[in-house]
Short mmCIF file of C-alpha atoms and ligand atoms in Angstrom, two decimals:
data_model
loop_
_atom_site.label_atom_id
_atom_site.label_comp_id
_atom_site.label_asym_id
_atom_site.label_seq_id
_atom_site.Cartn_x
_atom_site.Cartn_y
_atom_site.Cartn_z
CA MET A 19 11.23 -62.76 7.62
CA SER A 20 10.57 -63.38 11.14
CA THR A 21 10.84 -66.93 12.67
CA VAL A 22 7.73 -67.63 15.16
CA LEU A 23 7.20 -70.61 13.45
CA ASN A 24 8.46 -73.61 12.03
CA PHE A 25 8.02 -74.50 8.41
CA ASN A 26 10.95 -77.35 7.80
CA ASP A 27 8.33 -80.07 7.47
CA GLU A 28 5.13 -81.06 5.56
CA TYR A 29 3.72 -79.62 8.56
CA SER A 30 4.13 -76.08 10.29
CA ASP A 31 3.27 -75.93 14.28
CA PHE A 32 1.31 -72.96 13.71
CA ASP A 33 -1.68 -73.05 15.96
CA PRO A 34 -4.52 -69.92 15.12
CA PHE A 35 -6.08 -71.05 18.72
CA SER A 36 -3.12 -71.26 20.47
CA MET A 37 -2.65 -68.28 23.37
CA ALA A 38 1.26 -67.94 22.13
CA PHE A 39 -0.65 -66.79 18.43
CA ARG A 40 -3.77 -64.66 20.03
CA ASN A 41 -2.12 -63.10 22.23
CA ASN A 42 0.53 -61.50 20.11
CA PRO A 43 -0.59 -62.62 16.63
CA HIS A 44 1.01 -59.73 14.42
CA ALA A 45 4.42 -61.18 15.01
CA TYR A 46 3.66 -64.08 13.17
CA TYR A 47 2.58 -62.41 10.00
CA ASP A 48 5.37 -62.01 7.93
CA ASP A 49 5.36 -65.85 8.22
CA LEU A 50 1.87 -66.98 7.80
CA LEU A 51 2.03 -64.67 4.62
CA GLN A 52 5.15 -65.62 3.51
CA ASN A 53 3.99 -69.55 3.22
CA SER A 54 0.87 -69.20 2.66
CA PRO A 55 -1.07 -72.01 2.13
CA GLY A 56 0.17 -73.66 4.58
CA PHE A 57 -0.59 -76.53 6.94
CA MET A 58 -0.86 -78.14 10.10
CA LEU A 59 -2.03 -80.75 12.33
CA LEU A 60 -4.69 -79.73 14.73
CA GLU A 61 -5.61 -82.69 17.00
CA GLY A 62 -4.03 -85.04 14.42
CA ILE A 63 -6.30 -83.47 12.21
CA PRO A 64 -4.44 -81.95 8.72
CA SER A 65 -5.43 -79.06 8.03
CA ALA A 66 -5.14 -75.39 6.18
CA TYR A 67 -4.61 -72.11 6.44
CA VAL A 68 -4.56 -69.39 3.74
CA ALA A 69 -3.07 -66.18 4.99
CA ARG A 70 -2.76 -64.21 1.13
CA HIS A 71 -5.51 -61.43 0.42
CA ASP A 72 -6.57 -62.98 -2.52
CA GLN A 73 -5.83 -66.64 -1.65
CA VAL A 74 -8.81 -65.32 1.42
CA LEU A 75 -10.95 -64.06 -1.08
CA ALA A 76 -10.22 -67.40 -3.77
CA VAL A 77 -11.79 -69.78 -0.85
CA LEU A 78 -13.88 -67.25 0.40
CA ARG A 79 -15.99 -66.88 -3.21
CA ASP A 80 -15.92 -70.48 -4.03
CA PRO A 81 -18.47 -72.19 -1.47
CA ALA A 82 -19.01 -75.64 -3.58
CA LYS A 83 -15.37 -76.03 -3.05
CA PHE A 84 -15.13 -74.37 0.50
CA SER A 85 -18.17 -75.61 2.68
CA SER A 86 -19.20 -73.76 5.65
CA LEU A 87 -21.29 -76.66 7.12
CA LYS A 88 -18.85 -77.94 10.02
CA PRO A 89 -18.82 -81.19 9.98
CA LYS A 90 -19.35 -82.98 13.14
CA ASN A 91 -17.22 -84.44 15.83
CA LEU A 92 -14.08 -82.95 14.10
CA PRO A 93 -12.13 -82.31 16.93
CA GLY A 94 -11.08 -78.82 17.81
CA MET A 95 -15.06 -77.14 16.78
CA GLU A 96 -16.34 -77.95 19.98
CA ARG A 97 -14.59 -74.29 21.40
CA VAL A 98 -16.04 -72.77 18.59
CA ASP A 99 -19.49 -74.36 18.70
CA PHE A 100 -21.06 -70.93 19.63
CA PHE A 101 -24.34 -71.85 18.37
CA ASN A 102 -24.91 -75.01 20.46
CA SER A 103 -25.19 -77.21 17.18
CA LYS A 104 -27.99 -75.75 15.92
CA PRO A 105 -28.38 -75.09 11.92
CA VAL A 106 -27.36 -71.23 11.65
CA MET A 107 -26.72 -69.57 8.44
CA ASN A 108 -23.53 -68.72 8.82
CA TYR A 109 -22.48 -72.75 9.39
CA SER A 110 -24.62 -73.80 6.19
CA ASP A 111 -24.08 -74.32 2.04
CA PRO A 112 -26.62 -73.42 -0.85
CA PRO A 113 -29.76 -73.42 -1.19
CA GLU A 114 -30.21 -74.52 2.94
CA HIS A 115 -28.11 -70.66 3.63
CA GLY A 116 -30.49 -68.31 1.07
CA ARG A 117 -33.32 -70.23 2.22
CA LEU A 118 -32.56 -68.54 5.72
CA ARG A 119 -30.33 -65.94 4.78
CA LYS A 120 -33.58 -64.74 3.00
CA VAL A 121 -35.73 -64.73 6.30
CA THR A 122 -33.78 -61.61 8.00
CA GLN A 123 -32.10 -59.72 5.01
CA PRO A 124 -34.99 -57.19 4.89
CA VAL A 125 -34.23 -55.58 8.32
CA PHE A 126 -30.62 -54.96 7.26
CA THR A 127 -30.74 -53.78 3.75
CA PRO A 128 -29.61 -50.07 3.09
CA ARG A 129 -33.24 -48.35 2.42
CA ARG A 130 -33.74 -49.57 6.10
CA MET A 131 -30.51 -48.51 7.50
CA GLN A 132 -31.24 -44.69 5.75
CA GLU A 133 -34.78 -44.89 7.32
CA ALA A 134 -33.03 -46.00 10.71
CA SER A 135 -30.39 -42.94 10.43
CA THR A 136 -32.07 -40.67 12.37
CA GLU A 137 -32.37 -42.36 15.31
CA MET A 138 -28.84 -43.89 15.05
CA ALA A 139 -27.59 -40.34 15.50
CA ARG A 140 -30.31 -39.49 18.29
CA MET A 141 -29.09 -42.71 20.18
CA ILE A 142 -25.68 -41.14 19.75
CA THR A 143 -26.20 -37.53 20.76
CA GLU A 144 -27.74 -39.26 23.83
CA ILE A 145 -24.89 -41.29 25.04
CA LEU A 146 -22.49 -38.33 24.64
CA ASP A 147 -24.24 -35.56 26.15
CA GLY A 148 -24.02 -38.22 29.01
CA VAL A 149 -20.29 -37.58 28.69
CA GLY A 150 -18.61 -33.83 29.09
CA GLN A 151 -15.06 -32.59 28.03
CA GLY A 152 -12.52 -33.35 30.89
CA GLU A 153 -13.97 -36.60 32.06
CA THR A 154 -11.79 -39.72 32.06
CA ILE A 155 -13.88 -42.30 30.82
CA GLU A 156 -14.09 -46.50 30.09
CA VAL A 157 -15.24 -46.24 26.55
CA VAL A 158 -16.41 -49.46 25.66
CA SER A 159 -18.97 -49.44 28.51
CA ALA A 160 -19.74 -46.11 28.80
CA ILE A 161 -20.29 -45.40 24.31
CA THR A 162 -19.15 -47.73 22.15
CA LYS A 163 -21.12 -50.84 23.70
CA LYS A 164 -23.96 -48.78 24.71
CA LEU A 165 -25.16 -47.76 21.11
CA ALA A 166 -24.62 -51.29 19.64
CA VAL A 167 -27.02 -52.51 22.49
CA GLU A 168 -29.45 -49.53 22.05
CA LEU A 169 -29.23 -49.58 18.43
CA LEU A 170 -29.21 -53.80 17.75
CA LEU A 171 -30.62 -55.33 20.72
CA THR A 172 -33.25 -52.48 21.34
CA HIS A 173 -34.03 -50.83 18.20
CA PHE A 174 -33.40 -53.64 15.32
CA LEU A 175 -34.46 -56.88 17.10
CA GLY A 176 -37.10 -55.27 19.75
CA VAL A 177 -35.67 -56.82 23.31
CA GLU A 178 -36.13 -54.60 26.45
CA GLU A 179 -33.83 -53.70 29.09
CA LYS A 180 -34.82 -55.78 31.67
CA ASP A 181 -34.08 -58.73 29.22
CA GLN A 182 -31.10 -57.81 27.85
CA HIS A 183 -29.26 -59.62 30.28
CA ILE A 184 -29.96 -63.27 29.12
CA PHE A 185 -27.68 -62.55 25.83
CA PHE A 186 -24.81 -60.94 28.18
CA ASN A 187 -24.96 -64.04 29.92
CA TYR A 188 -25.01 -66.30 26.84
CA VAL A 189 -21.87 -64.38 25.52
CA LYS A 190 -19.73 -64.65 28.78
CA THR A 191 -20.84 -68.62 28.72
CA LEU A 192 -18.62 -68.70 25.43
CA SER A 193 -15.67 -68.87 27.04
CA SER A 194 -16.13 -71.93 28.84
CA LEU A 195 -16.18 -73.19 24.98
CA ASP A 196 -12.23 -72.22 25.34
CA LYS A 197 -11.20 -74.91 27.13
CA MET A 198 -13.45 -77.90 26.07
CA ARG A 199 -11.08 -80.84 24.95
CA PRO A 200 -12.19 -83.32 22.46
CA GLY A 201 -15.04 -85.38 24.01
CA ASP A 202 -16.27 -83.32 26.30
CA PRO A 203 -19.60 -82.64 27.61
CA LYS A 204 -20.60 -78.95 26.80
CA PRO A 205 -20.15 -76.76 30.20
CA LYS A 206 -23.49 -76.58 32.40
CA GLU A 207 -22.97 -72.93 32.41
CA PHE A 208 -23.27 -72.88 28.69
CA LEU A 209 -26.27 -74.90 28.53
CA ASP A 210 -28.34 -73.51 30.79
CA ALA A 211 -27.77 -69.81 29.16
CA TRP A 212 -28.85 -71.43 25.72
CA ASP A 213 -32.22 -72.58 27.67
CA GLU A 214 -32.56 -69.22 29.19
CA GLY A 215 -31.89 -67.57 25.55
CA THR A 216 -34.33 -70.08 24.02
CA ALA A 217 -37.28 -69.69 26.24
CA TYR A 218 -36.63 -65.82 25.72
CA CYS A 219 -36.92 -66.17 22.29
CA ARG A 220 -40.35 -68.29 22.45
CA GLU A 221 -42.23 -66.01 24.74
CA ALA A 222 -40.73 -62.51 21.89
CA LEU A 223 -41.97 -65.06 19.15
CA LYS A 224 -45.43 -64.90 20.75
CA ARG A 225 -45.37 -61.48 21.44
CA ALA A 226 -44.63 -60.90 18.03
CA ALA A 227 -47.50 -62.96 17.03
CA GLN A 228 -49.51 -60.55 18.37
CA GLU A 229 -47.94 -57.28 17.13
CA GLN A 230 -47.36 -57.94 13.65
CA SER A 231 -44.13 -56.57 13.73
CA ASP A 232 -41.77 -55.82 10.86
CA ASN A 233 -38.69 -55.83 12.86
CA ALA A 234 -36.27 -59.39 12.96
CA ILE A 235 -38.21 -61.03 15.13
CA GLY A 236 -41.67 -60.11 13.38
CA LEU A 237 -39.87 -61.67 10.24
CA ILE A 238 -38.75 -64.84 11.67
CA TYR A 239 -42.04 -65.79 13.23
CA GLN A 240 -43.58 -64.63 9.98
CA ALA A 241 -41.07 -67.60 8.67
CA MET A 242 -42.36 -69.78 10.92
CA GLN A 243 -45.87 -69.60 9.94
CA GLY A 244 -44.66 -70.34 6.16
CA ASP A 245 -42.78 -73.22 7.14
CA VAL A 246 -39.88 -72.07 5.82
CA LEU A 247 -37.65 -72.51 9.24
CA SER A 248 -37.88 -75.39 11.90
CA ASP A 249 -38.53 -74.67 15.50
CA ASP A 250 -34.16 -75.05 16.10
CA GLU A 251 -33.83 -72.60 13.01
CA VAL A 252 -35.89 -70.19 14.93
CA MET A 253 -34.00 -69.96 18.18
CA ALA A 254 -30.76 -70.61 16.31
CA MET A 255 -31.18 -67.53 13.98
CA MET A 256 -32.44 -65.30 16.77
CA ILE A 257 -29.40 -66.52 19.11
CA THR A 258 -27.10 -65.71 15.87
CA LEU A 259 -28.69 -61.96 15.52
CA LEU A 260 -28.89 -61.54 18.97
CA ILE A 261 -25.80 -62.10 19.77
CA GLY A 262 -23.69 -61.52 16.51
CA GLY A 263 -23.53 -58.52 16.24
CA VAL A 264 -23.03 -56.27 19.00
CA SER A 265 -19.67 -56.92 20.40
CA THR A 266 -18.54 -57.01 16.78
CA MET A 267 -20.08 -53.13 16.01
CA ALA A 268 -18.92 -51.94 19.36
CA SER A 269 -15.18 -53.43 19.09
CA SER A 270 -14.98 -51.59 16.17
CA ALA A 271 -16.49 -48.16 16.79
CA THR A 272 -13.94 -48.92 19.63
CA SER A 273 -11.33 -48.77 17.48
CA ALA A 274 -12.30 -46.43 14.98
CA LEU A 275 -11.79 -44.11 18.50
CA TYR A 276 -8.67 -45.28 19.78
CA HIS A 277 -7.02 -44.61 16.69
CA MET A 278 -8.22 -40.52 16.70
CA ALA A 279 -7.42 -40.96 20.74
CA ALA A 280 -3.96 -42.20 19.35
CA ASN A 281 -3.41 -39.67 17.03
CA PRO A 282 -4.91 -36.21 17.26
CA GLU A 283 -4.14 -35.51 13.24
CA LEU A 284 -6.46 -37.46 12.25
CA ALA A 285 -9.46 -36.10 14.79
CA GLN A 286 -8.31 -32.58 13.02
CA ARG A 287 -8.40 -34.20 9.64
CA ILE A 288 -12.31 -35.36 10.55
CA ARG A 289 -13.32 -32.42 11.67
CA LYS A 290 -12.10 -30.19 8.84
CA ASP A 291 -13.76 -33.15 6.62
CA PRO A 292 -16.57 -35.35 8.20
CA ALA A 293 -16.58 -37.62 4.86
CA LEU A 294 -13.16 -39.22 6.38
CA ALA A 295 -15.20 -40.47 8.92
CA LYS A 296 -16.12 -43.51 6.85
CA ILE A 297 -12.39 -43.84 5.65
CA GLN A 298 -11.13 -43.81 9.13
CA CYS A 299 -13.55 -46.59 9.74
CA GLU A 300 -12.97 -48.79 7.18
CA GLU A 301 -9.27 -48.54 8.24
CA ALA A 302 -10.32 -49.22 11.86
CA PHE A 303 -12.51 -52.32 10.27
CA ARG A 304 -9.27 -53.76 8.53
CA TYR A 305 -6.51 -52.85 11.15
CA ASP A 306 -8.76 -54.38 14.37
CA PRO A 307 -10.96 -56.65 13.02
CA PRO A 308 -13.08 -58.83 15.42
CA VAL A 309 -13.50 -61.14 13.73
CA THR A 310 -9.97 -62.31 13.30
CA LEU A 311 -10.75 -65.73 11.06
CA VAL A 312 -13.93 -68.08 9.58
CA MET A 313 -13.78 -71.69 8.82
CA ARG A 314 -14.12 -73.76 5.47
CA PHE A 315 -14.05 -77.20 4.82
CA ALA A 316 -12.23 -78.61 1.47
CA MET A 317 -14.84 -80.13 -0.46
CA GLU A 318 -12.45 -81.58 -3.17
CA ASP A 319 -8.53 -81.19 -3.28
CA VAL A 320 -7.95 -77.63 -4.82
CA GLU A 321 -4.97 -76.05 -5.54
CA ILE A 322 -4.16 -72.76 -4.10
CA GLY A 323 -1.43 -70.73 -4.56
CA GLY A 324 0.37 -74.12 -6.04
CA LYS A 325 -0.06 -76.16 -3.40
CA LEU A 326 -2.78 -78.75 -2.87
CA ILE A 327 -5.70 -78.70 -0.17
CA ARG A 328 -6.46 -82.12 0.43
CA LYS A 329 -10.60 -82.92 0.07
CA GLY A 330 -11.89 -82.63 3.56
CA MET A 331 -9.26 -80.30 5.12
CA PRO A 332 -10.07 -77.43 7.56
CA VAL A 333 -9.36 -74.16 6.18
CA TYR A 334 -8.77 -71.48 8.42
CA THR A 335 -9.40 -68.54 6.43
CA MET A 336 -7.02 -65.68 8.19
CA ILE A 337 -8.76 -63.06 7.52
CA ALA A 338 -6.56 -59.77 9.99
CA VAL A 339 -3.84 -61.59 8.63
CA ALA A 340 -5.14 -60.66 5.01
CA ASN A 341 -6.36 -57.66 5.81
CA ARG A 342 -2.14 -56.78 6.44
CA ASP A 343 -1.05 -58.05 3.28
CA PRO A 344 1.81 -55.68 1.94
CA ALA A 345 0.67 -57.06 -1.75
CA VAL A 346 -2.84 -55.19 -1.30
CA PHE A 347 -1.99 -52.73 1.71
CA PRO A 348 0.94 -50.56 1.27
CA GLU A 349 2.87 -50.42 4.58
CA PRO A 350 0.12 -52.70 5.97
CA ASP A 351 1.33 -51.72 9.74
CA ARG A 352 0.60 -48.29 9.01
CA PHE A 353 -3.17 -46.35 10.07
CA SER A 354 -3.79 -44.31 6.95
CA LEU A 355 -6.85 -42.13 5.68
CA ASP A 356 -4.66 -42.32 2.69
CA ARG A 357 -4.99 -45.54 1.21
CA GLU A 358 -6.55 -46.04 -2.17
CA ASN A 359 -7.61 -49.99 -2.18
CA MET A 360 -10.31 -50.51 0.94
CA ARG A 361 -10.66 -53.74 0.08
CA GLN A 362 -10.53 -55.23 3.55
CA LEU A 363 -12.35 -58.33 4.58
CA SER A 364 -13.47 -57.43 7.96
CA PHE A 365 -16.85 -58.43 6.77
CA GLY A 366 -16.17 -61.54 5.23
CA PHE A 367 -16.78 -61.71 1.14
CA GLY A 368 -18.79 -63.65 -1.03
CA ILE A 369 -22.63 -65.29 -0.07
CA HIS A 370 -21.82 -65.33 4.15
CA ASN A 371 -20.70 -61.77 3.45
CA CYS A 372 -21.99 -59.57 7.03
CA ILE A 373 -25.47 -58.88 7.08
CA GLY A 374 -25.05 -56.37 9.66
CA ASN A 375 -22.43 -54.68 7.21
CA ALA A 376 -24.88 -51.88 6.43
CA ILE A 377 -26.05 -51.20 9.83
CA THR A 378 -22.38 -51.12 11.21
CA ARG A 379 -20.87 -48.90 8.36
CA ALA A 380 -23.90 -46.73 8.54
CA THR A 381 -23.33 -46.41 12.56
CA VAL A 382 -19.81 -45.80 13.55
CA PRO A 383 -18.85 -43.33 11.42
CA LEU A 384 -22.11 -41.23 12.63
CA LEU A 385 -20.01 -41.87 16.02
CA VAL A 386 -16.60 -40.69 15.14
CA VAL A 387 -17.60 -37.16 13.39
CA GLU A 388 -19.92 -36.72 17.08
CA VAL A 389 -16.56 -37.77 18.96
CA ALA A 390 -14.29 -35.87 16.71
CA ASN A 391 -16.36 -32.73 17.43
CA ARG A 392 -17.28 -32.64 20.98
CA TYR A 393 -13.87 -33.78 22.15
CA PRO A 394 -11.06 -31.76 20.60
CA ASN A 395 -8.36 -32.98 23.60
CA LEU A 396 -9.47 -36.28 23.09
CA SER A 397 -6.78 -38.63 24.76
CA ILE A 398 -6.16 -42.04 25.50
CA ASP A 399 -5.44 -42.30 29.63
CA PRO A 400 -1.46 -43.01 29.64
CA THR A 401 -2.47 -45.14 33.48
CA ARG A 402 -4.63 -47.41 32.47
CA GLY A 403 -4.76 -47.25 28.55
CA ILE A 404 -6.33 -50.43 26.63
CA ASP A 405 -7.51 -54.30 27.12
CA TRP A 406 -7.23 -56.73 24.96
CA GLU A 407 -9.79 -59.62 24.56
CA THR A 408 -9.32 -62.66 22.50
CA SER A 409 -11.42 -65.55 21.80
CA PRO A 410 -10.70 -68.16 19.34
CA ARG A 411 -11.73 -66.44 16.34
CA SER A 412 -11.68 -62.90 17.82
CA ARG A 413 -9.97 -60.53 18.74
CA HIS A 414 -10.93 -56.87 20.07
CA ILE A 415 -10.51 -53.88 22.80
CA GLY A 416 -12.93 -54.97 25.70
CA ALA A 417 -11.87 -51.97 27.75
CA MET A 418 -10.10 -48.81 27.00
CA THR A 419 -9.67 -45.37 29.30
CA LEU A 420 -10.16 -42.14 27.18
CA ARG A 421 -9.52 -38.52 28.79
CA THR A 422 -12.00 -36.43 26.53
C1 HEM B 525 -18.01 -54.62 12.68
C2 HEM B 525 -19.19 -55.12 13.12
C3 HEM B 525 -18.72 -56.53 12.22
C4 HEM B 525 -18.39 -57.73 12.16
C5 HEM B 525 -16.55 -57.08 11.76
C6 HEM B 525 -18.66 -58.95 11.73
C7 HEM B 525 -18.01 -60.22 10.77
C8 HEM B 525 -18.81 -60.97 9.92
C9 HEM B 525 -18.19 -62.00 9.48
C10 HEM B 525 -16.41 -61.82 9.11
C11 HEM B 525 -19.06 -62.54 8.56
C12 HEM B 525 -18.80 -63.91 7.68
C13 HEM B 525 -18.48 -64.80 8.30
C14 HEM B 525 -18.21 -66.43 6.93
O1 HEM B 525 -17.87 -66.17 5.70
O2 HEM B 525 -18.13 -67.48 7.75
C15 HEM B 525 -20.67 -62.43 9.25
C16 HEM B 525 -21.10 -62.95 8.91
C17 HEM B 525 -22.47 -62.48 9.61
N1 HEM B 525 -22.74 -61.27 10.43
FE1 HEM B 525 -21.55 -60.11 10.83
N2 HEM B 525 -19.66 -58.72 11.70
C18 HEM B 525 -20.13 -57.72 12.54
C19 HEM B 525 -21.32 -57.14 12.18
C20 HEM B 525 -22.49 -57.63 12.49
C21 HEM B 525 -23.61 -56.97 13.02
C22 HEM B 525 -24.17 -55.60 13.67
C23 HEM B 525 -24.87 -58.14 13.10
C24 HEM B 525 -26.21 -58.22 12.81
C25 HEM B 525 -26.93 -57.28 13.25
C26 HEM B 525 -24.57 -59.22 12.24
C27 HEM B 525 -24.52 -60.62 11.90
C28 HEM B 525 -24.27 -61.55 10.86
C29 HEM B 525 -24.39 -62.41 10.49
C30 HEM B 525 -26.11 -63.34 10.65
C31 HEM B 525 -23.58 -63.13 9.38
C32 HEM B 525 -23.40 -64.66 8.86
C33 HEM B 525 -24.12 -64.46 7.04
C34 HEM B 525 -24.57 -65.36 6.24
O3 HEM B 525 -23.77 -66.60 6.87
O4 HEM B 525 -24.74 -65.41 5.07
N3 HEM B 525 -22.77 -59.24 12.14
N4 HEM B 525 -19.86 -61.18 9.83
#
């Protein structure tokens, strides 16, 4: 067992938001799994984490005992207040959660994904036609982010290229929240970007009224007319969809390509049997989950793993650690296409399971097969390699240079 953390007292010195953990998370996994659930004082607040796969499932499957509603004024939450304290489905409980989720669910059904698959294949072909064999490319900007933006922003949500900078800018300002201390006012750059985003959304809704579109914005407009959504909820939902999927989809696609470039045998197997691309992607989701933790709040005293999580405690639900739990994934640090158990938790679980999981699972394997076939000599550029980016609840490849 490693000895990164001190668990001698009632409270350990684990801080899931610390840079030490974010920069080198895997060094902590043994300790976290061994001692889960564990307890810590964060900003003076007694808090818990769960890391074992079965314990993470127990928390996420029980919204009555573990709420997603963030308590107001809880120190530390200002750093993850990505939606400007507005009501969003991610941070809501039944019955409000069901009411919000129902509005846009029809856009993301597997049937819709099936219908969109021709369009996805066309986008992938077009992007890869711009990348020849033998080139050196930065994959996130040249391929994976481009695909996520085109598919989600342009195709599913109808945001024209000229307006997309509004949402990129908003995402950029989220890192300013990371520096906030309890009681600090929200950074001006964040509030300005939020205002710009909401102004765009207002105009988009006006257009949806005229066009009677059935894309996500059209559905939100209809819900607004039926008084299903309040004004605040409309803006927050649009921004959730507009920003929630782009970097997550891009980074999981980047990770799937990374493992193929790092291990040419994987690419070879996928070329022979393209059905393996889906497994390559599930394993990439498991191995490098873009969302590393989700938060819940204990609504009553609950026993988990023989320990008591007290009513009111924030519970850090460590998805990325659970994905490496050896009780479920033997040799968890090995990237393998031969796992029997694919129950990775990267898209969450239970009522909040990711609304974008079908679109991600439909698109990324198509990209993987196409890249495997087009670039048989794919490798990581040893001079530039890869850069990881972290935020309080995510960790992903921000840039990766490959030789095609
Ligand atoms: C690899 C890509 C993605 C990953 C890893 C991911 C991860 C997650 C996770 C872990 C949750 C659960 C949050 C919780 O339980 O508190 C979630 C929920 C959600 N995701 Fe994703 N996501 C991805 C792609 C997308 C895409 C493409 C979209 C939108 C188009 C999206 C929109 C959402 C929304 C709206 C929710 C909230 C669902 C609810 O609360 O009912 N995600 N996602």
